PDB file of C-alpha atoms in Angstrom:
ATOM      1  CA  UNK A   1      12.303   9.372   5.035  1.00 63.00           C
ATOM      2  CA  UNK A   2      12.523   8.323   1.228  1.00 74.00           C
ATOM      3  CA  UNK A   3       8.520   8.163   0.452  1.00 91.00           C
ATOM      4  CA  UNK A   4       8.361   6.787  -2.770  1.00 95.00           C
ATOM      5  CA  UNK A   5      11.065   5.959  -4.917  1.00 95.00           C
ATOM      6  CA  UNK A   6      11.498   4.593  -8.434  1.00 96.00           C
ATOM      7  CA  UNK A   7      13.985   2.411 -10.434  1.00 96.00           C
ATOM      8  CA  UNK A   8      15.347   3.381 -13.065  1.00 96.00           C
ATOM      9  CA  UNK A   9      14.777   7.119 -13.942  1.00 94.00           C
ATOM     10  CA  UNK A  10      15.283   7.018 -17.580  1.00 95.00           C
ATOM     11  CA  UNK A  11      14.709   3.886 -20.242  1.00 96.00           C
ATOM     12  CA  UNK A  12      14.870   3.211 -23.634  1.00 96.00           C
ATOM     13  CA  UNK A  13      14.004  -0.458 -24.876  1.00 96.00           C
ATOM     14  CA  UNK A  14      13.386  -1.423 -28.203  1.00 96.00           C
ATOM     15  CA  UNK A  15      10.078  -3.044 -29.770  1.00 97.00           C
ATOM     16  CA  UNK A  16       9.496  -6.387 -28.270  1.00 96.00           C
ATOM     17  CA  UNK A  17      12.007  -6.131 -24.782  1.00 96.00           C
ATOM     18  CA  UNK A  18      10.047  -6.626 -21.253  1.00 96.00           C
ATOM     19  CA  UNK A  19      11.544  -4.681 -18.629  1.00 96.00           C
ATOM     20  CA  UNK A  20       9.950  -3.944 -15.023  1.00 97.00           C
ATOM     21  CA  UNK A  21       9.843  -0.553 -13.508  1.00 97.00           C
ATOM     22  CA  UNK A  22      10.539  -0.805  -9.693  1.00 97.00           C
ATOM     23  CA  UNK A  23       8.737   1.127  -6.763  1.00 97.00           C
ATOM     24  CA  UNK A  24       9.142   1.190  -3.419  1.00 97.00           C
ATOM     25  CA  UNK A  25       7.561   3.490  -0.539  1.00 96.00           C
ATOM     26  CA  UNK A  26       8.505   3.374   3.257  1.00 94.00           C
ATOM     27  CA  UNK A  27       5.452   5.354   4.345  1.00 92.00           C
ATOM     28  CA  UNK A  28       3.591   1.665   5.622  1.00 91.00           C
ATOM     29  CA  UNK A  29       0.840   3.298   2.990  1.00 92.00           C
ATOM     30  CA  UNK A  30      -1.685   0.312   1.661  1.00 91.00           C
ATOM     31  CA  UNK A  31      -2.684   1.478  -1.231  1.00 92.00           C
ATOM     32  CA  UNK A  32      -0.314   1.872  -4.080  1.00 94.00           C
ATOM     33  CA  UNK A  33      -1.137   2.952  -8.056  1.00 95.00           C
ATOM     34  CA  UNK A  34       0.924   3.502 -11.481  1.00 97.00           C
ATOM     35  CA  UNK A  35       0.104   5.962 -13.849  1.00 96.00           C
ATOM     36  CA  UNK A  36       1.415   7.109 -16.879  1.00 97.00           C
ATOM     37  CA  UNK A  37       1.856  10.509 -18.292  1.00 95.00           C
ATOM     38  CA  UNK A  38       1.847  11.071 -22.584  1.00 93.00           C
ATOM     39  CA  UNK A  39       3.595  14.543 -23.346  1.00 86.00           C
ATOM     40  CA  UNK A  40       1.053  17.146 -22.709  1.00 82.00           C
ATOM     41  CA  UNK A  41      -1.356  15.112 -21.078  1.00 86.00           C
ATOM     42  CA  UNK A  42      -2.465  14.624 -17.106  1.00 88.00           C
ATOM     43  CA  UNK A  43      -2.005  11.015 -16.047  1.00 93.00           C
ATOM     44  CA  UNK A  44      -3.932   8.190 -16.401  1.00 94.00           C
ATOM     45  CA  UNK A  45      -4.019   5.047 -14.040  1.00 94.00           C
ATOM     46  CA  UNK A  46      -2.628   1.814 -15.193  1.00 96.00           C
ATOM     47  CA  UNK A  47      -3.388  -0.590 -11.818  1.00 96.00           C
ATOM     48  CA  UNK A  48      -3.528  -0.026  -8.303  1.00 94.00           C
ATOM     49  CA  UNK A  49      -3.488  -2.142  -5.301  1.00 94.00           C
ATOM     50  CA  UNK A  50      -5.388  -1.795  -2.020  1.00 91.00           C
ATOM     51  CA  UNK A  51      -2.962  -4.185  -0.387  1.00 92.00           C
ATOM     52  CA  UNK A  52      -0.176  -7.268  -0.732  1.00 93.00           C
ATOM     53  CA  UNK A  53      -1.707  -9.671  -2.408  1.00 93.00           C
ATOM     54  CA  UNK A  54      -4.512  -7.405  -4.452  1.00 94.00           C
ATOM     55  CA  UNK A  55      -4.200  -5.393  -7.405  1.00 95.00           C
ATOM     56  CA  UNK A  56      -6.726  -4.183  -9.737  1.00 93.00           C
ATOM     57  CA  UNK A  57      -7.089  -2.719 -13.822  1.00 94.00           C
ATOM     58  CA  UNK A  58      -7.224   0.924 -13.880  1.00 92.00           C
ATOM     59  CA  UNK A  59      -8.604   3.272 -16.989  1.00 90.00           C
ATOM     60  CA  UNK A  60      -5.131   2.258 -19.136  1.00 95.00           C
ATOM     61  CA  UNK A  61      -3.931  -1.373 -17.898  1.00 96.00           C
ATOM     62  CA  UNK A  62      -3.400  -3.069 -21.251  1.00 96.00           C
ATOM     63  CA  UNK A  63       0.253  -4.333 -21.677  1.00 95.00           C
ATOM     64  CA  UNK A  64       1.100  -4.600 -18.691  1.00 97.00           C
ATOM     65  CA  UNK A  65       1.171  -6.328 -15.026  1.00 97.00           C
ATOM     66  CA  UNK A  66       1.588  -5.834 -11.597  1.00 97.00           C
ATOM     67  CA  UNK A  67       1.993  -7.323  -8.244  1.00 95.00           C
ATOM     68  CA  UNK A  68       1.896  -6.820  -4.822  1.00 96.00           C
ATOM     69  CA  UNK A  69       3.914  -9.534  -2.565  1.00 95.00           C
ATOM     70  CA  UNK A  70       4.827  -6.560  -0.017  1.00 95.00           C
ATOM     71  CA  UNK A  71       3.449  -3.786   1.668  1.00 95.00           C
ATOM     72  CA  UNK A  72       6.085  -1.738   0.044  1.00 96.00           C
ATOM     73  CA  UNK A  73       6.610  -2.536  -3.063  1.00 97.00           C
ATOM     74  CA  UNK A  74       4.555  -2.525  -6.039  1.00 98.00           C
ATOM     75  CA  UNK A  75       6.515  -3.704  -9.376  1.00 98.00           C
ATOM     76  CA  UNK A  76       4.984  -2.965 -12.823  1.00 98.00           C
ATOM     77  CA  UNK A  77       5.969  -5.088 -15.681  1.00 97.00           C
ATOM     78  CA  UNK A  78       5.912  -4.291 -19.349  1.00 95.00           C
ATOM     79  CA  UNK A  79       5.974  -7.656 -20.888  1.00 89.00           C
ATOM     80  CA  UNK A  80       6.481  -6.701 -24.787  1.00 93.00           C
ATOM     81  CA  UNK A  81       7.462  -2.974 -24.812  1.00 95.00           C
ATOM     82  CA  UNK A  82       5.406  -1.291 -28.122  1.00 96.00           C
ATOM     83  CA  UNK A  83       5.638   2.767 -29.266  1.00 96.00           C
ATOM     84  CA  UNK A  84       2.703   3.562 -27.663  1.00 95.00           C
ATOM     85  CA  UNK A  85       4.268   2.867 -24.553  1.00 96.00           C
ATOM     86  CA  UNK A  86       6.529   5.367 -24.644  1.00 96.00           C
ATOM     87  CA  UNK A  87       5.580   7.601 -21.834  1.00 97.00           C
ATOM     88  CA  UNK A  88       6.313   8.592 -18.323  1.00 96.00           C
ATOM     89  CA  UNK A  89       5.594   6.407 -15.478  1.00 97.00           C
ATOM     90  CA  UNK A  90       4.636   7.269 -11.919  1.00 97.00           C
ATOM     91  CA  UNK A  91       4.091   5.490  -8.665  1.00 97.00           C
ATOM     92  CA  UNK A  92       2.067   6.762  -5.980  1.00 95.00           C
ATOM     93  CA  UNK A  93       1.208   5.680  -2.578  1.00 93.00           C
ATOM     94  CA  UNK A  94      -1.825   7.022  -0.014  1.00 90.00           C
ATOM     95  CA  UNK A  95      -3.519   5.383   3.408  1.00 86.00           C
ATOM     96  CA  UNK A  96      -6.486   4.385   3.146  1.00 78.00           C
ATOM     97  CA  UNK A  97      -8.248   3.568   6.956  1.00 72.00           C
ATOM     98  CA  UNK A  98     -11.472   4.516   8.550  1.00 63.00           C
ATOM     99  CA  UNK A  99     -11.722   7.972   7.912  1.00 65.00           C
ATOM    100  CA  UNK A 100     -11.433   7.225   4.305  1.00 65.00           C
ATOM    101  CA  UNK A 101      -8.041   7.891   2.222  1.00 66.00           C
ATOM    102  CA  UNK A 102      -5.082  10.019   2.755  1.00 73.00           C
ATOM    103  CA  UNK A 103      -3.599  12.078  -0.541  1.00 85.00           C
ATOM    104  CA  UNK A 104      -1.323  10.511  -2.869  1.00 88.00           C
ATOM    105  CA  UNK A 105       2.105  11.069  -2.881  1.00 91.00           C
ATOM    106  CA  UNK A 106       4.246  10.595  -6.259  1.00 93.00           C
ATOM    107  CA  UNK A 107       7.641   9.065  -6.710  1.00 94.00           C
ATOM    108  CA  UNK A 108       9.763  10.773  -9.236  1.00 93.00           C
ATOM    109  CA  UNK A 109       8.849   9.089 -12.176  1.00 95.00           C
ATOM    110  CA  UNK A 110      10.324   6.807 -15.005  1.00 96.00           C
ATOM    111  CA  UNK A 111      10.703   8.144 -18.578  1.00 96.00           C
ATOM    112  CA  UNK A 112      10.969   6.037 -21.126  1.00 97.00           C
ATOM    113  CA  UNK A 113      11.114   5.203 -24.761  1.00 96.00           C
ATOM    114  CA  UNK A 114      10.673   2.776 -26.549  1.00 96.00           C
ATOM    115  CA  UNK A 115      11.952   2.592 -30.113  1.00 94.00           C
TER     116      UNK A 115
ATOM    117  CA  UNK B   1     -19.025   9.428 -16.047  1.00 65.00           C
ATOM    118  CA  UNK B   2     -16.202  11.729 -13.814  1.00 70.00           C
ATOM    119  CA  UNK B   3     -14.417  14.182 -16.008  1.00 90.00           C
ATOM    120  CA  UNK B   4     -12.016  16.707 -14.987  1.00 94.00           C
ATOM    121  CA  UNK B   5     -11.611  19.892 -17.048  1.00 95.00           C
ATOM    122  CA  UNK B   6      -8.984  22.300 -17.116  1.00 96.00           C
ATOM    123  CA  UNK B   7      -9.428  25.237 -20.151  1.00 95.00           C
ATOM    124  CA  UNK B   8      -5.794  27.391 -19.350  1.00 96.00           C
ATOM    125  CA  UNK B   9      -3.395  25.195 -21.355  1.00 93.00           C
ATOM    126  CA  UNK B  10      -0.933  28.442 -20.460  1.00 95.00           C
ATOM    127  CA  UNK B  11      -1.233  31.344 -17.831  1.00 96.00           C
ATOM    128  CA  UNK B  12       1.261  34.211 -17.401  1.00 96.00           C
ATOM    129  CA  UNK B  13       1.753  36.200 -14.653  1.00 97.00           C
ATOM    130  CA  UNK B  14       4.188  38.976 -12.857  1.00 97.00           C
ATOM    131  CA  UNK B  15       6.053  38.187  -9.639  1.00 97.00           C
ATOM    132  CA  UNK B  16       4.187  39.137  -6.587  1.00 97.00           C
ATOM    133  CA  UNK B  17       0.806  39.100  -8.333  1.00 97.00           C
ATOM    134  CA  UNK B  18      -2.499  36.801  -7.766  1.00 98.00           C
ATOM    135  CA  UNK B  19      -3.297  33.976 -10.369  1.00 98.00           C
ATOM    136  CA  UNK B  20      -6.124  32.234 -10.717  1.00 98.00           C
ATOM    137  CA  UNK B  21      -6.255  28.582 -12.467  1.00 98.00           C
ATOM    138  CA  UNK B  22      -9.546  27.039 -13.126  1.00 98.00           C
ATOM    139  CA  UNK B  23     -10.733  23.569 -12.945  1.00 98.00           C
ATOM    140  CA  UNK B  24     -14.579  22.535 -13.392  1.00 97.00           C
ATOM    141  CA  UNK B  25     -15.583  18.788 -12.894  1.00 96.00           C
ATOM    142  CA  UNK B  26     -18.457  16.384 -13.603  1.00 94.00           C
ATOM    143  CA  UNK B  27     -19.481  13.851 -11.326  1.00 91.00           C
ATOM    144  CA  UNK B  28     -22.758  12.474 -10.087  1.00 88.00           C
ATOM    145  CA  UNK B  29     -21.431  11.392  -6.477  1.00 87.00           C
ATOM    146  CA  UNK B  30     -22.198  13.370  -3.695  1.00 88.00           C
ATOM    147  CA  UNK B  31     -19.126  12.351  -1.758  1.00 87.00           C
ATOM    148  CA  UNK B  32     -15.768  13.685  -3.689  1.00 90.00           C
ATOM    149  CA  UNK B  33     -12.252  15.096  -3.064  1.00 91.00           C
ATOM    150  CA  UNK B  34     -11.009  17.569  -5.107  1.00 93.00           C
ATOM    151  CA  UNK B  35      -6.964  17.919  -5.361  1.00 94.00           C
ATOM    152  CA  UNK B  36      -4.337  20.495  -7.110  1.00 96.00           C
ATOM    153  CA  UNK B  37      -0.571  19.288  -7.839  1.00 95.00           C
ATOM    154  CA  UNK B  38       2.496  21.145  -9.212  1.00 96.00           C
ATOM    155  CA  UNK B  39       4.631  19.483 -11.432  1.00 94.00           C
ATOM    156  CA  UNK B  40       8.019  21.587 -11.900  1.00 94.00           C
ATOM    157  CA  UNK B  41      10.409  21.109 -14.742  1.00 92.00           C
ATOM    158  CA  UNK B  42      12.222  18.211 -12.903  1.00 89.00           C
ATOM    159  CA  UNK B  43       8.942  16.214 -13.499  1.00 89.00           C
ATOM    160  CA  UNK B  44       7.977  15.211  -9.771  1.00 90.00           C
ATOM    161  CA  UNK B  45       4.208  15.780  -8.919  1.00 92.00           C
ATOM    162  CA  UNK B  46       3.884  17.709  -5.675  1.00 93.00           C
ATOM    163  CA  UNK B  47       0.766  17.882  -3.706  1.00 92.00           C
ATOM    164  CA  UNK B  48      -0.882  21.550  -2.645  1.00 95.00           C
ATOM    165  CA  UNK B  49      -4.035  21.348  -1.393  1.00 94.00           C
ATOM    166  CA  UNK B  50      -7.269  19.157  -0.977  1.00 92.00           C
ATOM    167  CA  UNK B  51     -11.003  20.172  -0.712  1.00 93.00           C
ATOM    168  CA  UNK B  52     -13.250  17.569   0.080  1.00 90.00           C
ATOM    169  CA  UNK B  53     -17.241  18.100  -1.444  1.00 91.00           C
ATOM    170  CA  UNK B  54     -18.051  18.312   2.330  1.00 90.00           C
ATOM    171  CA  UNK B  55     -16.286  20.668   3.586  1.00 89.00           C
ATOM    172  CA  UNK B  56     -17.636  23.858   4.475  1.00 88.00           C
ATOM    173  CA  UNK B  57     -14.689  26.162   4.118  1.00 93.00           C
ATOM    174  CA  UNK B  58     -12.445  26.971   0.845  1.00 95.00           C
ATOM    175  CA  UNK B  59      -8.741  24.914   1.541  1.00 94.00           C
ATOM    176  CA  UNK B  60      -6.224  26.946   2.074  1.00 95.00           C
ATOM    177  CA  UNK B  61      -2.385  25.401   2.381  1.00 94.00           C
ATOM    178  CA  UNK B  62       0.161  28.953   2.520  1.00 96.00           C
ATOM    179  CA  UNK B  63       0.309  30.863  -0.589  1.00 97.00           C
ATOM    180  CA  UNK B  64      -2.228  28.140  -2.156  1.00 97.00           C
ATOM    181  CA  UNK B  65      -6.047  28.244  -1.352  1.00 97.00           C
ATOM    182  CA  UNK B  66      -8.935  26.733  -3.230  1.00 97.00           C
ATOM    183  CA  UNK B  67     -11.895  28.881  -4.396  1.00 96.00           C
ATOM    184  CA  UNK B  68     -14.305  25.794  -4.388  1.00 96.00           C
ATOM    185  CA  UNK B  69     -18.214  26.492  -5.726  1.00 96.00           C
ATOM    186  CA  UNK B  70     -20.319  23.547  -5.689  1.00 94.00           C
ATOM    187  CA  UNK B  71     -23.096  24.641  -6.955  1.00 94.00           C
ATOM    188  CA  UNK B  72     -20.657  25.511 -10.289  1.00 95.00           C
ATOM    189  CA  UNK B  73     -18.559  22.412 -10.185  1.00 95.00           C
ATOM    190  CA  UNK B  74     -15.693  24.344  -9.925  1.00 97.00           C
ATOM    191  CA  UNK B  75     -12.395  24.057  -8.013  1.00 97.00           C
ATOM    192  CA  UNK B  76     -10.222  26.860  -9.195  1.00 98.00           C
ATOM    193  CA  UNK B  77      -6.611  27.135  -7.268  1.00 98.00           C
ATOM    194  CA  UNK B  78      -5.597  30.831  -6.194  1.00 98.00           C
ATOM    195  CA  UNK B  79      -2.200  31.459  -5.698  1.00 98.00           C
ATOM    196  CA  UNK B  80      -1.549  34.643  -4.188  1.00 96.00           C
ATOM    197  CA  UNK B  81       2.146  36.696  -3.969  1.00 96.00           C
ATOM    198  CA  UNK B  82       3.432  34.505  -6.816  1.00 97.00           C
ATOM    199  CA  UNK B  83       6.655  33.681  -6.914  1.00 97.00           C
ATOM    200  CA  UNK B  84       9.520  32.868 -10.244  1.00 97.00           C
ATOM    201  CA  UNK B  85       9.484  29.412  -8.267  1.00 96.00           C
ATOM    202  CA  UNK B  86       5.686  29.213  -8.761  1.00 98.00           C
ATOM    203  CA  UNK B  87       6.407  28.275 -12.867  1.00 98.00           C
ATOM    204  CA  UNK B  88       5.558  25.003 -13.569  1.00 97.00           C
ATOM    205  CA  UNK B  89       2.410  22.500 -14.984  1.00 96.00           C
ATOM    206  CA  UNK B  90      -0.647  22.395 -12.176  1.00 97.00           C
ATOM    207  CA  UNK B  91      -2.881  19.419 -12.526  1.00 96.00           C
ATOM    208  CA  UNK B  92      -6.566  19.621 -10.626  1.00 97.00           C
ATOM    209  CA  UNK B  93      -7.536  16.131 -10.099  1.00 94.00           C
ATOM    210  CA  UNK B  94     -10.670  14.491  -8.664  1.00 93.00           C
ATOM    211  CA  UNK B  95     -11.399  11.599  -6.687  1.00 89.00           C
ATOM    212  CA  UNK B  96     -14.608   9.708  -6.204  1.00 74.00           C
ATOM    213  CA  UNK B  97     -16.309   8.677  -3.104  1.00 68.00           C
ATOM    214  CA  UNK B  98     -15.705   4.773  -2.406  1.00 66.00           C
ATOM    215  CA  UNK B  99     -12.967   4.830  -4.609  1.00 69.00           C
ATOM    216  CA  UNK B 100      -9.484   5.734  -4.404  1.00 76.00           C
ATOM    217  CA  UNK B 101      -8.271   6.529  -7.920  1.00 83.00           C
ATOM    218  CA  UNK B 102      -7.477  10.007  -9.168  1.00 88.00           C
ATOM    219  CA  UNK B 103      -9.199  11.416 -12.521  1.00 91.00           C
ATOM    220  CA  UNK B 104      -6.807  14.077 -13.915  1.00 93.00           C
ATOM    221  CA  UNK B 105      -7.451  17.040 -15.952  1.00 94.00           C
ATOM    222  CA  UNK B 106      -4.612  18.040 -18.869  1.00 93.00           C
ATOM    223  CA  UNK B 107      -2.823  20.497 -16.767  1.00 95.00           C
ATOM    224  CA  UNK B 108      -1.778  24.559 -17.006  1.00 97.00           C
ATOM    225  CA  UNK B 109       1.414  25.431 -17.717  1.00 97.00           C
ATOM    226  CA  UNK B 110       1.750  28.388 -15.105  1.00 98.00           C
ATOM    227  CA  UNK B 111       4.805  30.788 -15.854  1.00 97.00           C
ATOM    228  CA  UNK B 112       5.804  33.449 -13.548  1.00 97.00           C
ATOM    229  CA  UNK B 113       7.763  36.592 -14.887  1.00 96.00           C
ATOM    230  CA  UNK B 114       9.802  39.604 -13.101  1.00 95.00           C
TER     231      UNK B 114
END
């Protein structure tokens, strides 16, 4: 059992490239959410998505964009990569049913840097 | 609004000793989970333990339990017999009733010594 993975582990793009950081979870979880860690810092949501076909803005969502065509997979895309946006990434999945929602669980992350 | 505070940016303590690492929050919902993750060197963001504003008893999860007073707004972790494995950045986290996202405090850096 995988849980949640994440393509590529390590990035650097320079000012201006677009690049879209992959995740993928085999858990059958519905919700799904990106964050972003700065160096020192707890993470902050980007977007999340309580199902194919639905994603919404988190606390951080500016430069980028998401999508949710699957159950599993929930793509984030930087469309023109800045400084700022140098950081590391993480996926996370969780159920979310009746009895309210299950704890997230983390893929291993994406560093990267932009330059 | 939520906030999540977390005033250790370091704690040091000797192997096979207690440690406590404190976490206070602010929110105005009555219905709220509460949430403690490691995060080792490697970078990954491991899950511990839960306590939901409901729940009667402290969490406990192993070595990890959750010394949770309401009435404080405070969900410290306690991890007892600690261990050189133990080192790493915890994160206490909150999330809000009828929503799903997690609110994250700026971490401890937790180092365990022989």
């Amino acid at each position: 059992n995988a849980g949640v993975t994440q393509t590529p582990k390590f990035r650097i793009l320079k000012i201006g490239q677009s690049m879209t950081l992959q995740c993928t979870q085999d858990m059958n979880h519905n919700y799904m959410y990106w964050y972003r860690q700065d160096p020192g810092m707890g993470l902050k949501l980007i977007y999340y998505s309580v199902g194919a076909g639905i994603t919404d803005k988190g606390e951080v969502p500016n430069g980028y964009n998401v999508s949710r065509s699957t159950t599993e997979d929930f793509p984030l895309r930087l469309e023109l990569a800045a400084p700022s946006q140098t950081s590391v990434y993480f996926c996370a999945s969780s159920y979310s049913g009746a009895r309210g929602t299950d704890t997230q669980y983390f893929g291993p992350g994406t560093r990267l840097t932009v330059l | 609004a939520q906030k999540i505070t977390q005033t250790q940016p370091g704690m040091f303590v000797q192997e096979k000793e207690a440690v406590t690492l404190d976490c206070t929050y602010d929110t105005s919902d009555p219905s709220y989970g509460l949430f403690w993750y490691k995060q080792p060197s490697s970078g990954e963001m491991i899950f511990l333990i839960y306590q939901g504003s409901y729940d009667q008893q402290n969490a406990t999860e192993g070595r990890y339990s959750l010394n949770f007073q309401k009435a404080r707004k405070s969900a410290n972790l306690v991890i007892s017999a600690s261990q050189l494995g133990d080192s790493a950045m915890y994160f206490c986290a909150m999330r809000e009733g009828g929503t799903d996202k997690l609110i994250f405090g700026t971490g401890t850096r937790l180092q365990v010594f022989p």
